[in-house]
PDB file of C-alpha atoms in Angstrom:
ATOM      1  CA  MET A   1      62.160  -8.806  -5.458  1.00 50.00           C
ATOM      2  CA  VAL A   2      63.370 -12.399  -7.693  1.00 52.00           C
ATOM      3  CA  GLN A   3      66.834 -13.702  -5.967  1.00 56.00           C
ATOM      4  CA  ASN A   4      67.873 -15.549  -8.967  1.00 68.00           C
ATOM      5  CA  TRP A   5      67.163 -17.379 -12.474  1.00 75.00           C
ATOM      6  CA  ASP A   6      65.942 -20.271 -10.685  1.00 81.00           C
ATOM      7  CA  ASP A   7      63.131 -18.893  -8.688  1.00 83.00           C
ATOM      8  CA  LEU A   8      61.832 -18.291 -12.604  1.00 85.00           C
ATOM      9  CA  ARG A   9      62.425 -21.701 -13.405  1.00 85.00           C
ATOM     10  CA  VAL A  10      60.223 -23.146 -10.901  1.00 89.00           C
ATOM     11  CA  PHE A  11      57.974 -20.463 -11.754  1.00 88.00           C
ATOM     12  CA  LEU A  12      57.427 -21.238 -15.293  1.00 86.00           C
ATOM     13  CA  ALA A  13      57.595 -25.087 -14.605  1.00 87.00           C
ATOM     14  CA  VAL A  14      54.524 -24.680 -12.428  1.00 89.00           C
ATOM     15  CA  ALA A  15      52.414 -22.438 -14.861  1.00 87.00           C
ATOM     16  CA  ARG A  16      53.065 -24.688 -17.486  1.00 84.00           C
ATOM     17  CA  ALA A  17      52.244 -27.907 -15.678  1.00 84.00           C
ATOM     18  CA  ALA A  18      49.076 -25.848 -13.683  1.00 86.00           C
ATOM     19  CA  GLY A  19      50.208 -27.786 -10.437  1.00 89.00           C
ATOM     20  CA  LEU A  20      52.942 -28.859  -8.560  1.00 91.00           C
ATOM     21  CA  SER A  21      52.943 -32.777  -9.288  1.00 89.00           C
ATOM     22  CA  GLY A  22      53.296 -32.087 -13.006  1.00 87.00           C
ATOM     23  CA  ALA A  23      55.920 -29.441 -12.472  1.00 88.00           C
ATOM     24  CA  ALA A  24      58.168 -31.450 -10.087  1.00 88.00           C
ATOM     25  CA  PRO A  25      59.426 -34.164 -12.483  1.00 87.00           C
ATOM     26  CA  VAL A  26      60.687 -31.308 -14.801  1.00 82.00           C
ATOM     27  CA  LEU A  27      62.352 -29.669 -12.001  1.00 87.00           C
ATOM     28  CA  LYS A  28      63.912 -32.699 -10.735  1.00 88.00           C
ATOM     29  CA  MET A  29      62.231 -32.162  -7.128  1.00 90.00           C
ATOM     30  CA  ASP A  30      59.722 -33.497  -5.283  1.00 91.00           C
ATOM     31  CA  PRO A  31      56.389 -31.556  -4.826  1.00 90.00           C
ATOM     32  CA  ALA A  32      56.858 -30.141  -1.364  1.00 91.00           C
ATOM     33  CA  THR A  33      59.763 -28.969  -2.763  1.00 92.00           C
ATOM     34  CA  VAL A  34      58.335 -27.128  -5.906  1.00 91.00           C
ATOM     35  CA  GLY A  35      55.305 -25.638  -3.301  1.00 90.00           C
ATOM     36  CA  ARG A  36      57.909 -24.328  -0.891  1.00 91.00           C
ATOM     37  CA  ARG A  37      60.309 -22.680  -3.767  1.00 90.00           C
ATOM     38  CA  VAL A  38      56.604 -21.055  -4.956  1.00 91.00           C
ATOM     39  CA  ALA A  39      55.282 -19.712  -1.556  1.00 90.00           C
ATOM     40  CA  ARG A  40      58.820 -18.256  -0.988  1.00 89.00           C
ATOM     41  CA  LEU A  41      59.056 -16.750  -4.568  1.00 90.00           C
ATOM     42  CA  GLU A  42      55.366 -15.311  -3.882  1.00 89.00           C
ATOM     43  CA  LEU A  43      56.935 -14.133  -0.205  1.00 88.00           C
ATOM     44  CA  ALA A  44      59.139 -12.059  -2.286  1.00 87.00           C
ATOM     45  CA  VAL A  45      57.191 -10.122  -5.076  1.00 89.00           C
ATOM     46  CA  GLY A  46      54.460  -9.444  -2.253  1.00 88.00           C
ATOM     47  CA  ALA A  47      51.534 -11.035  -4.155  1.00 90.00           C
ATOM     48  CA  PRO A  48      49.807 -13.948  -4.894  1.00 92.00           C
ATOM     49  CA  LEU A  49      50.917 -15.900  -8.248  1.00 91.00           C
ATOM     50  CA  PHE A  50      48.661 -18.910  -8.508  1.00 91.00           C
ATOM     51  CA  VAL A  51      45.033 -19.256  -7.430  1.00 92.00           C
ATOM     52  CA  LYS A  52      44.890 -23.174  -5.674  1.00 89.00           C
ATOM     53  CA  SER A  53      42.148 -25.179  -5.909  1.00 88.00           C
ATOM     54  CA  PRO A  54      42.225 -29.227  -6.100  1.00 85.00           C
ATOM     55  CA  GLN A  55      41.644 -28.461  -9.775  1.00 84.00           C
ATOM     56  CA  GLY A  56      45.596 -27.286 -10.244  1.00 87.00           C
ATOM     57  CA  TYR A  57      47.135 -24.059  -9.437  1.00 90.00           C
ATOM     58  CA  ALA A  58      45.963 -21.369 -12.024  1.00 90.00           C
ATOM     59  CA  LEU A  59      47.923 -17.889 -12.605  1.00 89.00           C
ATOM     60  CA  THR A  60      46.910 -14.683 -11.022  1.00 91.00           C
ATOM     61  CA  ASP A  61      46.526 -11.414 -12.799  1.00 90.00           C
ATOM     62  CA  LEU A  62      50.374 -10.648 -12.122  1.00 91.00           C
ATOM     63  CA  GLY A  63      51.046 -14.505 -12.200  1.00 88.00           C
ATOM     64  CA  GLN A  64      50.152 -14.115 -16.264  1.00 87.00           C
ATOM     65  CA  ARG A  65      52.389 -11.057 -16.383  1.00 87.00           C
ATOM     66  CA  MET A  66      55.241 -12.382 -15.046  1.00 87.00           C
ATOM     67  CA  ARG A  67      54.712 -15.734 -17.315  1.00 84.00           C
ATOM     68  CA  ASP A  68      55.300 -13.312 -20.005  1.00 80.00           C
ATOM     69  CA  ARG A  69      58.522 -11.387 -18.521  1.00 81.00           C
ATOM     70  CA  ALA A  70      59.936 -14.556 -17.801  1.00 80.00           C
ATOM     71  CA  THR A  71      59.248 -16.557 -20.753  1.00 77.00           C
ATOM     72  CA  GLU A  72      60.990 -14.009 -22.560  1.00 73.00           C
ATOM     73  CA  ALA A  73      63.988 -14.241 -20.394  1.00 75.00           C
ATOM     74  CA  GLU A  74      64.077 -17.523 -21.070  1.00 71.00           C
ATOM     75  CA  GLU A  75      64.165 -17.296 -24.712  1.00 66.00           C
ATOM     76  CA  ALA A  76      66.705 -14.502 -24.468  1.00 68.00           C
ATOM     77  CA  LEU A  77      69.135 -16.889 -22.292  1.00 67.00           C
ATOM     78  CA  ALA A  78      68.242 -20.219 -24.661  1.00 64.00           C
ATOM     79  CA  LEU A  79      69.673 -18.011 -27.551  1.00 63.00           C
ATOM     80  CA  ALA A  80      72.743 -16.473 -25.145  1.00 63.00           C
ATOM     81  CA  LEU A  81      73.468 -20.340 -24.575  1.00 62.00           C
ATOM     82  CA  ASP A  82      73.072 -21.450 -28.059  1.00 62.00           C
ATOM     83  CA  GLU A  83      75.552 -18.816 -29.124  1.00 56.00           C
ATOM     84  CA  GLY A  84      77.982 -21.502 -27.557  1.00 54.00           C
ATOM     85  CA  GLN A  85      76.599 -24.746 -29.051  1.00 51.00           C
ATOM     86  CA  GLY A  86      76.180 -23.718 -32.759  1.00 49.00           C
ATOM     87  CA  GLY A  87      78.618 -21.680 -34.872  1.00 50.00           C
ATOM     88  CA  THR A  88      79.919 -23.725 -37.399  1.00 49.00           C
ATOM     89  CA  ARG A  89      81.039 -26.882 -34.739  1.00 65.00           C
ATOM     90  CA  GLY A  90      79.521 -29.482 -34.881  1.00 75.00           C
ATOM     91  CA  LEU A  91      75.698 -29.337 -32.988  1.00 87.00           C
ATOM     92  CA  THR A  92      75.563 -30.106 -29.611  1.00 87.00           C
ATOM     93  CA  GLY A  93      73.127 -29.951 -26.366  1.00 89.00           C
ATOM     94  CA  GLN A  94      69.531 -31.513 -26.174  1.00 88.00           C
ATOM     95  CA  ILE A  95      66.955 -30.806 -28.558  1.00 93.00           C
ATOM     96  CA  ARG A  96      63.540 -32.686 -28.095  1.00 92.00           C
ATOM     97  CA  ILE A  97      61.600 -32.858 -31.697  1.00 96.00           C
ATOM     98  CA  GLY A  98      57.359 -33.791 -30.677  1.00 94.00           C
ATOM     99  CA  SER A  99      55.820 -36.100 -33.062  1.00 95.00           C
ATOM    100  CA  PRO A 100      52.664 -37.817 -34.040  1.00 94.00           C
ATOM    101  CA  ASP A 101      53.672 -41.640 -33.024  1.00 93.00           C
ATOM    102  CA  GLY A 102      53.583 -42.895 -37.086  1.00 95.00           C
ATOM    103  CA  VAL A 103      56.118 -40.341 -38.203  1.00 97.00           C
ATOM    104  CA  ALA A 104      58.146 -41.125 -34.648  1.00 96.00           C
ATOM    105  CA  ASN A 105      58.125 -44.740 -35.231  1.00 96.00           C
ATOM    106  CA  TYR A 106      58.523 -45.022 -38.492  1.00 97.00           C
ATOM    107  CA  VAL A 107      61.211 -42.021 -40.017  1.00 98.00           C
ATOM    108  CA  LEU A 108      62.663 -39.779 -37.388  1.00 97.00           C
ATOM    109  CA  PRO A 109      64.756 -42.472 -35.496  1.00 97.00           C
ATOM    110  CA  GLN A 110      66.788 -42.982 -39.182  1.00 97.00           C
ATOM    111  CA  VAL A 111      66.366 -39.578 -39.789  1.00 98.00           C
ATOM    112  CA  VAL A 112      67.772 -38.532 -36.278  1.00 97.00           C
ATOM    113  CA  ALA A 113      70.442 -41.475 -36.112  1.00 97.00           C
ATOM    114  CA  LYS A 114      71.737 -39.902 -39.307  1.00 97.00           C
ATOM    115  CA  ILE A 115      72.053 -36.250 -37.905  1.00 96.00           C
ATOM    116  CA  GLN A 116      73.762 -37.243 -34.729  1.00 96.00           C
ATOM    117  CA  ALA A 117      76.332 -39.463 -36.157  1.00 95.00           C
ATOM    118  CA  GLU A 118      77.724 -35.866 -37.535  1.00 93.00           C
ATOM    119  CA  ASN A 119      77.270 -34.742 -34.502  1.00 94.00           C
ATOM    120  CA  PRO A 120      78.043 -36.827 -31.623  1.00 92.00           C
ATOM    121  CA  GLY A 121      77.378 -33.769 -29.138  1.00 91.00           C
ATOM    122  CA  LEU A 122      73.763 -33.891 -29.828  1.00 93.00           C
ATOM    123  CA  GLU A 123      70.809 -35.332 -27.620  1.00 94.00           C
ATOM    124  CA  VAL A 124      67.946 -35.717 -29.757  1.00 95.00           C
ATOM    125  CA  GLN A 125      64.534 -36.797 -27.537  1.00 94.00           C
ATOM    126  CA  ILE A 126      61.554 -37.406 -29.805  1.00 95.00           C
ATOM    127  CA  LEU A 127      58.261 -37.032 -28.289  1.00 93.00           C
ATOM    128  CA  ALA A 128      55.668 -39.082 -29.512  1.00 92.00           C
ATOM    129  CA  LEU A 129      51.992 -38.531 -28.367  1.00 83.00           C
ATOM    130  CA  PRO A 130      48.686 -39.079 -29.497  1.00 77.00           C
ATOM    131  CA  ARG A 131      47.699 -35.233 -29.612  1.00 80.00           C
ATOM    132  CA  VAL A 132      49.350 -32.002 -30.379  1.00 80.00           C
ATOM    133  CA  VAL A 133      52.528 -31.373 -28.761  1.00 82.00           C
ATOM    134  CA  ASN A 134      52.314 -27.993 -26.562  1.00 80.00           C
ATOM    135  CA  LEU A 135      54.994 -26.070 -27.955  1.00 79.00           C
ATOM    136  CA  SER A 136      53.387 -22.794 -25.822  1.00 73.00           C
ATOM    137  CA  GLN A 137      54.063 -24.681 -22.796  1.00 74.00           C
ATOM    138  CA  ARG A 138      57.742 -25.566 -23.881  1.00 77.00           C
ATOM    139  CA  GLU A 139      56.594 -29.602 -24.168  1.00 83.00           C
ATOM    140  CA  ALA A 140      59.610 -29.569 -27.221  1.00 88.00           C
ATOM    141  CA  ASP A 141      61.773 -27.172 -29.171  1.00 90.00           C
ATOM    142  CA  MET A 142      59.889 -28.171 -32.488  1.00 94.00           C
ATOM    143  CA  ALA A 143      57.046 -30.374 -33.633  1.00 94.00           C
ATOM    144  CA  VAL A 144      56.393 -32.388 -36.663  1.00 96.00           C
ATOM    145  CA  THR A 145      52.062 -31.997 -37.286  1.00 94.00           C
ATOM    146  CA  VAL A 146      50.007 -32.764 -40.080  1.00 94.00           C
ATOM    147  CA  SER A 147      47.973 -29.588 -39.632  1.00 93.00           C
ATOM    148  CA  PRO A 148      49.968 -26.388 -39.334  1.00 91.00           C
ATOM    149  CA  PRO A 149      48.629 -24.441 -36.264  1.00 86.00           C
ATOM    150  CA  ALA A 150      47.552 -20.714 -36.205  1.00 78.00           C
ATOM    151  CA  ALA A 151      49.253 -19.684 -33.169  1.00 72.00           C
ATOM    152  CA  GLN A 152      50.870 -16.600 -33.671  1.00 69.00           C
ATOM    153  CA  ARG A 153      54.050 -17.111 -32.077  1.00 81.00           C
ATOM    154  CA  LEU A 154      54.987 -20.134 -33.656  1.00 88.00           C
ATOM    155  CA  THR A 155      56.287 -20.229 -37.570  1.00 91.00           C
ATOM    156  CA  VAL A 156      55.052 -23.239 -40.016  1.00 94.00           C
ATOM    157  CA  GLU A 157      57.306 -24.791 -42.928  1.00 95.00           C
ATOM    158  CA  PRO A 158      55.972 -27.815 -45.019  1.00 96.00           C
ATOM    159  CA  ILE A 159      57.997 -30.457 -44.522  1.00 97.00           C
ATOM    160  CA  THR A 160      57.118 -33.465 -47.333  1.00 97.00           C
ATOM    161  CA  ASP A 161      53.757 -35.148 -48.188  1.00 97.00           C
ATOM    162  CA  TYR A 162      52.951 -38.224 -47.508  1.00 97.00           C
ATOM    163  CA  LYS A 163      50.814 -40.966 -48.882  1.00 97.00           C
ATOM    164  CA  LEU A 164      48.194 -44.033 -47.002  1.00 97.00           C
ATOM    165  CA  HIS A 165      46.259 -46.544 -48.654  1.00 97.00           C
ATOM    166  CA  LEU A 166      44.480 -49.787 -47.305  1.00 97.00           C
ATOM    167  CA  ALA A 167      46.333 -52.368 -46.614  1.00 97.00           C
ATOM    168  CA  GLN A 168      46.284 -55.922 -45.388  1.00 96.00           C
ATOM    169  CA  ARG A 169      47.950 -59.112 -44.896  1.00 96.00           C
ATOM    170  CA  ALA A 170      49.146 -60.362 -48.301  1.00 95.00           C
ATOM    171  CA  ASP A 171      47.563 -64.033 -47.658  1.00 95.00           C
ATOM    172  CA  ALA A 172      43.958 -62.551 -46.887  1.00 94.00           C
ATOM    173  CA  PRO A 173      41.300 -62.686 -49.727  1.00 92.00           C
ATOM    174  CA  GLN A 174      41.541 -60.213 -52.437  1.00 90.00           C
ATOM    175  CA  ILE A 175      39.779 -57.157 -52.531  1.00 92.00           C
ATOM    176  CA  SER A 176      39.030 -55.392 -55.335  1.00 91.00           C
ATOM    177  CA  GLU A 177      35.891 -53.002 -54.774  1.00 92.00           C
ATOM    178  CA  LEU A 178      35.398 -50.944 -51.873  1.00 91.00           C
ATOM    179  CA  SER A 179      32.121 -52.634 -50.958  1.00 89.00           C
ATOM    180  CA  ASP A 180      34.006 -55.890 -50.097  1.00 89.00           C
ATOM    181  CA  LEU A 181      34.844 -53.832 -47.177  1.00 90.00           C
ATOM    182  CA  THR A 182      32.103 -54.455 -45.557  1.00 87.00           C
ATOM    183  CA  GLU A 183      32.640 -58.180 -45.029  1.00 87.00           C
ATOM    184  CA  ARG A 184      36.158 -56.976 -43.590  1.00 91.00           C
ATOM    185  CA  ARG A 185      37.136 -55.912 -39.859  1.00 93.00           C
ATOM    186  CA  ILE A 186      37.914 -52.353 -40.512  1.00 94.00           C
ATOM    187  CA  VAL A 187      40.960 -51.451 -38.495  1.00 96.00           C
ATOM    188  CA  GLY A 188      41.905 -47.556 -37.609  1.00 94.00           C
ATOM    189  CA  TYR A 189      41.862 -44.617 -34.967  1.00 93.00           C
ATOM    190  CA  ILE A 190      39.534 -44.927 -32.063  1.00 92.00           C
ATOM    191  CA  PRO A 191      36.728 -42.154 -33.413  1.00 89.00           C
ATOM    192  CA  ASP A 192      36.307 -40.009 -30.393  1.00 88.00           C
ATOM    193  CA  MET A 193      40.201 -39.789 -29.838  1.00 89.00           C
ATOM    194  CA  ILE A 194      41.311 -38.423 -33.323  1.00 89.00           C
ATOM    195  CA  PHE A 195      43.117 -35.248 -32.404  1.00 87.00           C
ATOM    196  CA  ASP A 196      43.168 -33.757 -35.621  1.00 89.00           C
ATOM    197  CA  LYS A 197      41.247 -33.696 -39.043  1.00 89.00           C
ATOM    198  CA  GLU A 198      43.541 -34.746 -40.834  1.00 90.00           C
ATOM    199  CA  LEU A 199      43.743 -37.936 -39.007  1.00 90.00           C
ATOM    200  CA  ASP A 200      39.948 -38.890 -39.766  1.00 89.00           C
ATOM    201  CA  TYR A 201      40.374 -41.398 -42.667  1.00 89.00           C
ATOM    202  CA  LEU A 202      37.275 -43.597 -42.675  1.00 85.00           C
ATOM    203  CA  GLY A 203      35.073 -41.019 -44.512  1.00 82.00           C
ATOM    204  CA  GLU A 204      36.997 -41.697 -47.529  1.00 84.00           C
ATOM    205  CA  ILE A 205      35.451 -45.597 -47.724  1.00 86.00           C
ATOM    206  CA  GLY A 206      32.245 -44.595 -46.596  1.00 81.00           C
ATOM    207  CA  THR A 207      32.522 -46.065 -43.167  1.00 79.00           C
ATOM    208  CA  ARG A 208      32.659 -44.711 -39.483  1.00 72.00           C
ATOM    209  CA  SER A 209      32.912 -48.377 -37.900  1.00 82.00           C
ATOM    210  CA  VAL A 210      36.112 -49.916 -36.444  1.00 91.00           C
ATOM    211  CA  ALA A 211      36.030 -53.119 -35.574  1.00 91.00           C
ATOM    212  CA  MET A 212      39.486 -52.980 -34.052  1.00 94.00           C
ATOM    213  CA  ALA A 213      40.902 -49.289 -32.743  1.00 94.00           C
ATOM    214  CA  SER A 214      43.575 -47.883 -31.346  1.00 95.00           C
ATOM    215  CA  ASN A 215      45.329 -43.937 -30.736  1.00 93.00           C
ATOM    216  CA  SER A 216      48.227 -45.578 -31.964  1.00 94.00           C
ATOM    217  CA  VAL A 217      49.813 -46.009 -35.722  1.00 95.00           C
ATOM    218  CA  ALA A 218      52.241 -48.244 -34.413  1.00 95.00           C
ATOM    219  CA  VAL A 219      49.459 -50.328 -32.940  1.00 96.00           C
ATOM    220  CA  GLN A 220      47.344 -50.077 -35.729  1.00 96.00           C
ATOM    221  CA  VAL A 221      49.782 -51.521 -37.621  1.00 97.00           C
ATOM    222  CA  GLN A 222      50.313 -54.383 -35.562  1.00 96.00           C
ATOM    223  CA  MET A 223      46.650 -55.076 -35.375  1.00 96.00           C
ATOM    224  CA  LEU A 224      46.741 -55.094 -39.732  1.00 96.00           C
ATOM    225  CA  ARG A 225      49.315 -57.965 -39.203  1.00 95.00           C
ATOM    226  CA  HIS A 226      47.185 -60.055 -37.379  1.00 94.00           C
ATOM    227  CA  GLY A 227      44.085 -59.541 -39.840  1.00 93.00           C
ATOM    228  CA  GLY A 228      41.928 -56.774 -41.095  1.00 93.00           C
ATOM    229  CA  VAL A 229      42.047 -53.970 -43.391  1.00 96.00           C
ATOM    230  CA  GLY A 230      42.749 -50.310 -42.621  1.00 96.00           C
ATOM    231  CA  PHE A 231      44.812 -46.944 -43.570  1.00 96.00           C
ATOM    232  CA  VAL A 232      48.763 -47.388 -43.776  1.00 97.00           C
ATOM    233  CA  HIS A 233      51.334 -44.953 -44.488  1.00 97.00           C
ATOM    234  CA  ASP A 234      53.185 -46.032 -47.299  1.00 97.00           C
ATOM    235  CA  PHE A 235      56.342 -44.943 -45.244  1.00 97.00           C
ATOM    236  CA  ALA A 236      55.645 -47.449 -42.731  1.00 97.00           C
ATOM    237  CA  LEU A 237      54.726 -50.463 -44.787  1.00 96.00           C
ATOM    238  CA  HIS A 238      58.649 -51.757 -44.539  1.00 94.00           C
ATOM    239  CA  ALA A 239      58.197 -52.645 -40.956  1.00 94.00           C
ATOM    240  CA  ALA A 240      55.343 -54.640 -41.727  1.00 95.00           C
ATOM    241  CA  PRO A 241      56.682 -57.069 -44.461  1.00 94.00           C
ATOM    242  CA  GLU A 242      53.197 -59.322 -44.098  1.00 95.00           C
ATOM    243  CA  LEU A 243      51.154 -56.283 -45.482  1.00 96.00           C
ATOM    244  CA  ARG A 244      50.169 -55.325 -49.266  1.00 96.00           C
ATOM    245  CA  ARG A 245      48.222 -52.195 -50.179  1.00 96.00           C
ATOM    246  CA  VAL A 246      44.974 -52.834 -51.590  1.00 95.00           C
ATOM    247  CA  LEU A 247      42.620 -50.936 -54.060  1.00 95.00           C
ATOM    248  CA  THR A 248      45.355 -48.627 -54.478  1.00 94.00           C
ATOM    249  CA  ASP A 249      43.412 -47.323 -58.108  1.00 93.00           C
ATOM    250  CA  GLN A 250      40.759 -46.375 -55.891  1.00 94.00           C
ATOM    251  CA  VAL A 251      42.034 -45.189 -52.561  1.00 94.00           C
ATOM    252  CA  SER A 252      44.859 -43.044 -51.919  1.00 95.00           C
ATOM    253  CA  LEU A 253      45.087 -40.331 -49.347  1.00 96.00           C
ATOM    254  CA  ARG A 254      47.711 -37.625 -49.680  1.00 96.00           C
ATOM    255  CA  ARG A 255      48.689 -35.792 -46.965  1.00 96.00           C
ATOM    256  CA  THR A 256      51.519 -33.140 -45.586  1.00 97.00           C
ATOM    257  CA  LEU A 257      53.794 -32.930 -42.571  1.00 97.00           C
ATOM    258  CA  TYR A 258      54.702 -29.802 -41.169  1.00 97.00           C
ATOM    259  CA  LEU A 259      57.631 -28.513 -39.407  1.00 96.00           C
ATOM    260  CA  VAL A 260      56.442 -25.617 -36.463  1.00 94.00           C
ATOM    261  CA  ARG A 261      58.992 -24.053 -34.049  1.00 92.00           C
ATOM    262  CA  HIS A 262      58.416 -20.954 -31.828  1.00 86.00           C
ATOM    263  CA  ARG A 263      59.070 -18.131 -33.754  1.00 83.00           C
ATOM    264  CA  SER A 264      62.004 -16.486 -31.552  1.00 77.00           C
ATOM    265  CA  ASP A 265      63.869 -19.982 -31.799  1.00 78.00           C
ATOM    266  CA  ARG A 266      64.486 -18.571 -35.303  1.00 76.00           C
ATOM    267  CA  GLN A 267      67.240 -16.231 -33.987  1.00 76.00           C
ATOM    268  CA  SER A 268      68.962 -19.633 -32.970  1.00 85.00           C
ATOM    269  CA  GLU A 269      71.884 -21.056 -35.199  1.00 87.00           C
ATOM    270  CA  ARG A 270      71.810 -23.962 -33.350  1.00 89.00           C
ATOM    271  CA  LEU A 271      68.090 -24.983 -33.835  1.00 90.00           C
ATOM    272  CA  SER A 272      67.807 -23.752 -37.604  1.00 92.00           C
ATOM    273  CA  ARG A 273      70.734 -25.482 -38.434  1.00 94.00           C
ATOM    274  CA  PHE A 274      68.910 -28.347 -36.782  1.00 95.00           C
ATOM    275  CA  ALA A 275      65.623 -27.677 -38.203  1.00 95.00           C
ATOM    276  CA  GLU A 276      67.240 -27.658 -41.616  1.00 95.00           C
ATOM    277  CA  ALA A 277      68.842 -30.598 -41.447  1.00 96.00           C
ATOM    278  CA  LEU A 278      65.686 -32.440 -39.846  1.00 97.00           C
ATOM    279  CA  SER A 279      63.088 -31.510 -42.752  1.00 97.00           C
ATOM    280  CA  ALA A 280      65.617 -32.571 -45.642  1.00 97.00           C
ATOM    281  CA  GLY A 281      66.489 -35.789 -43.896  1.00 97.00           C
ATOM    282  CA  MET A 282      62.589 -36.216 -43.239  1.00 98.00           C
ATOM    283  CA  SER A 283      61.875 -35.371 -47.364  1.00 97.00           C
ATOM    284  CA  ALA A 284      64.456 -38.154 -48.625  1.00 97.00           C
ATOM    285  CA  GLU A 285      63.736 -40.819 -46.004  1.00 98.00           C
ATOM    286  CA  VAL A 286      59.693 -40.204 -46.860  1.00 98.00           C
ATOM    287  CA  THR A 287      60.268 -40.389 -50.525  1.00 97.00           C
ATOM    288  CA  ARG A 288      62.682 -43.167 -50.130  1.00 96.00           C
ATOM    289  CA  LEU A 289      60.240 -45.528 -48.055  1.00 97.00           C
ATOM    290  CA  GLU A 290      57.484 -44.579 -50.849  1.00 96.00           C
ATOM    291  CA  ALA A 291      59.786 -45.791 -53.401  1.00 95.00           C
ATOM    292  CA  ALA A 292      60.063 -48.807 -52.145  1.00 92.00           C
ATOM    293  CA  VAL A 293      56.347 -49.605 -51.486  1.00 90.00           C
ATOM    294  CA  ASP A 294      56.047 -48.759 -55.183  1.00 80.00           C
ATOM    295  CA  LEU A 295      58.676 -51.109 -56.103  1.00 73.00           C
ATOM    296  CA  THR A 296      57.176 -54.313 -54.273  1.00 70.00           C
ATOM    297  CA  GLY A 297      53.293 -53.221 -55.087  1.00 61.00           C
TER     298      GLY A 297
END
């Protein structure tokens, strides 16, 4: 029999990380201690919960059933705790947002700062990854994405549209036609590390060749500050005053940001209030930043 919730917390961490080493930092334990806790839990339930191999820990059939029940218990506990952290008072506790690094670098910091100014007891973590954040594995409480996921346990709401244009240094030779790009170094994503089809921009200009590449938007912006031509989010241009948009009448991209949440978290007033403030703040900030670029050219 499982003795307490902490046993299930250890079990879920190992199940999500598929191993002891990945679970240890989350649990703030060393891997050996985590291993002993798993062994103790398996002894308590009287059957293996994991199949151990050099590749990691895979759940047994019993382990999968136990994971589902433990996840339901975790969600119920989180909702109960939220009753004491939401309500009509200011938001408190910790909330983690997963996000593509472009949004994480150029939009979320100022939006989150405004929310925290009104809710000083709130701790917000921004998880910026060059991949889709795994909400099913509870890597974050909610995520900003550029494509709506299809997972049934998630809810998806559009936040705002945003624009991208080609940009280069203002002091670089002018570009008047797409054909001029053949003489320039193209900056963009590492082709085989594009994790979402909405980030595959180069087909828009008829090229697949990237002279300077990174899986990070922030690094791409820094590359452009040192030469070359590439797509930049309009909302990021305020951070690189050396850059100017080019060929705006010939190439203009529009994408959409979505807020993705666990379906069960819709019952949490605290998370719902934060999600509403986050969406409204992001929409307003993207609009403000894009309008500033339109004024400067």
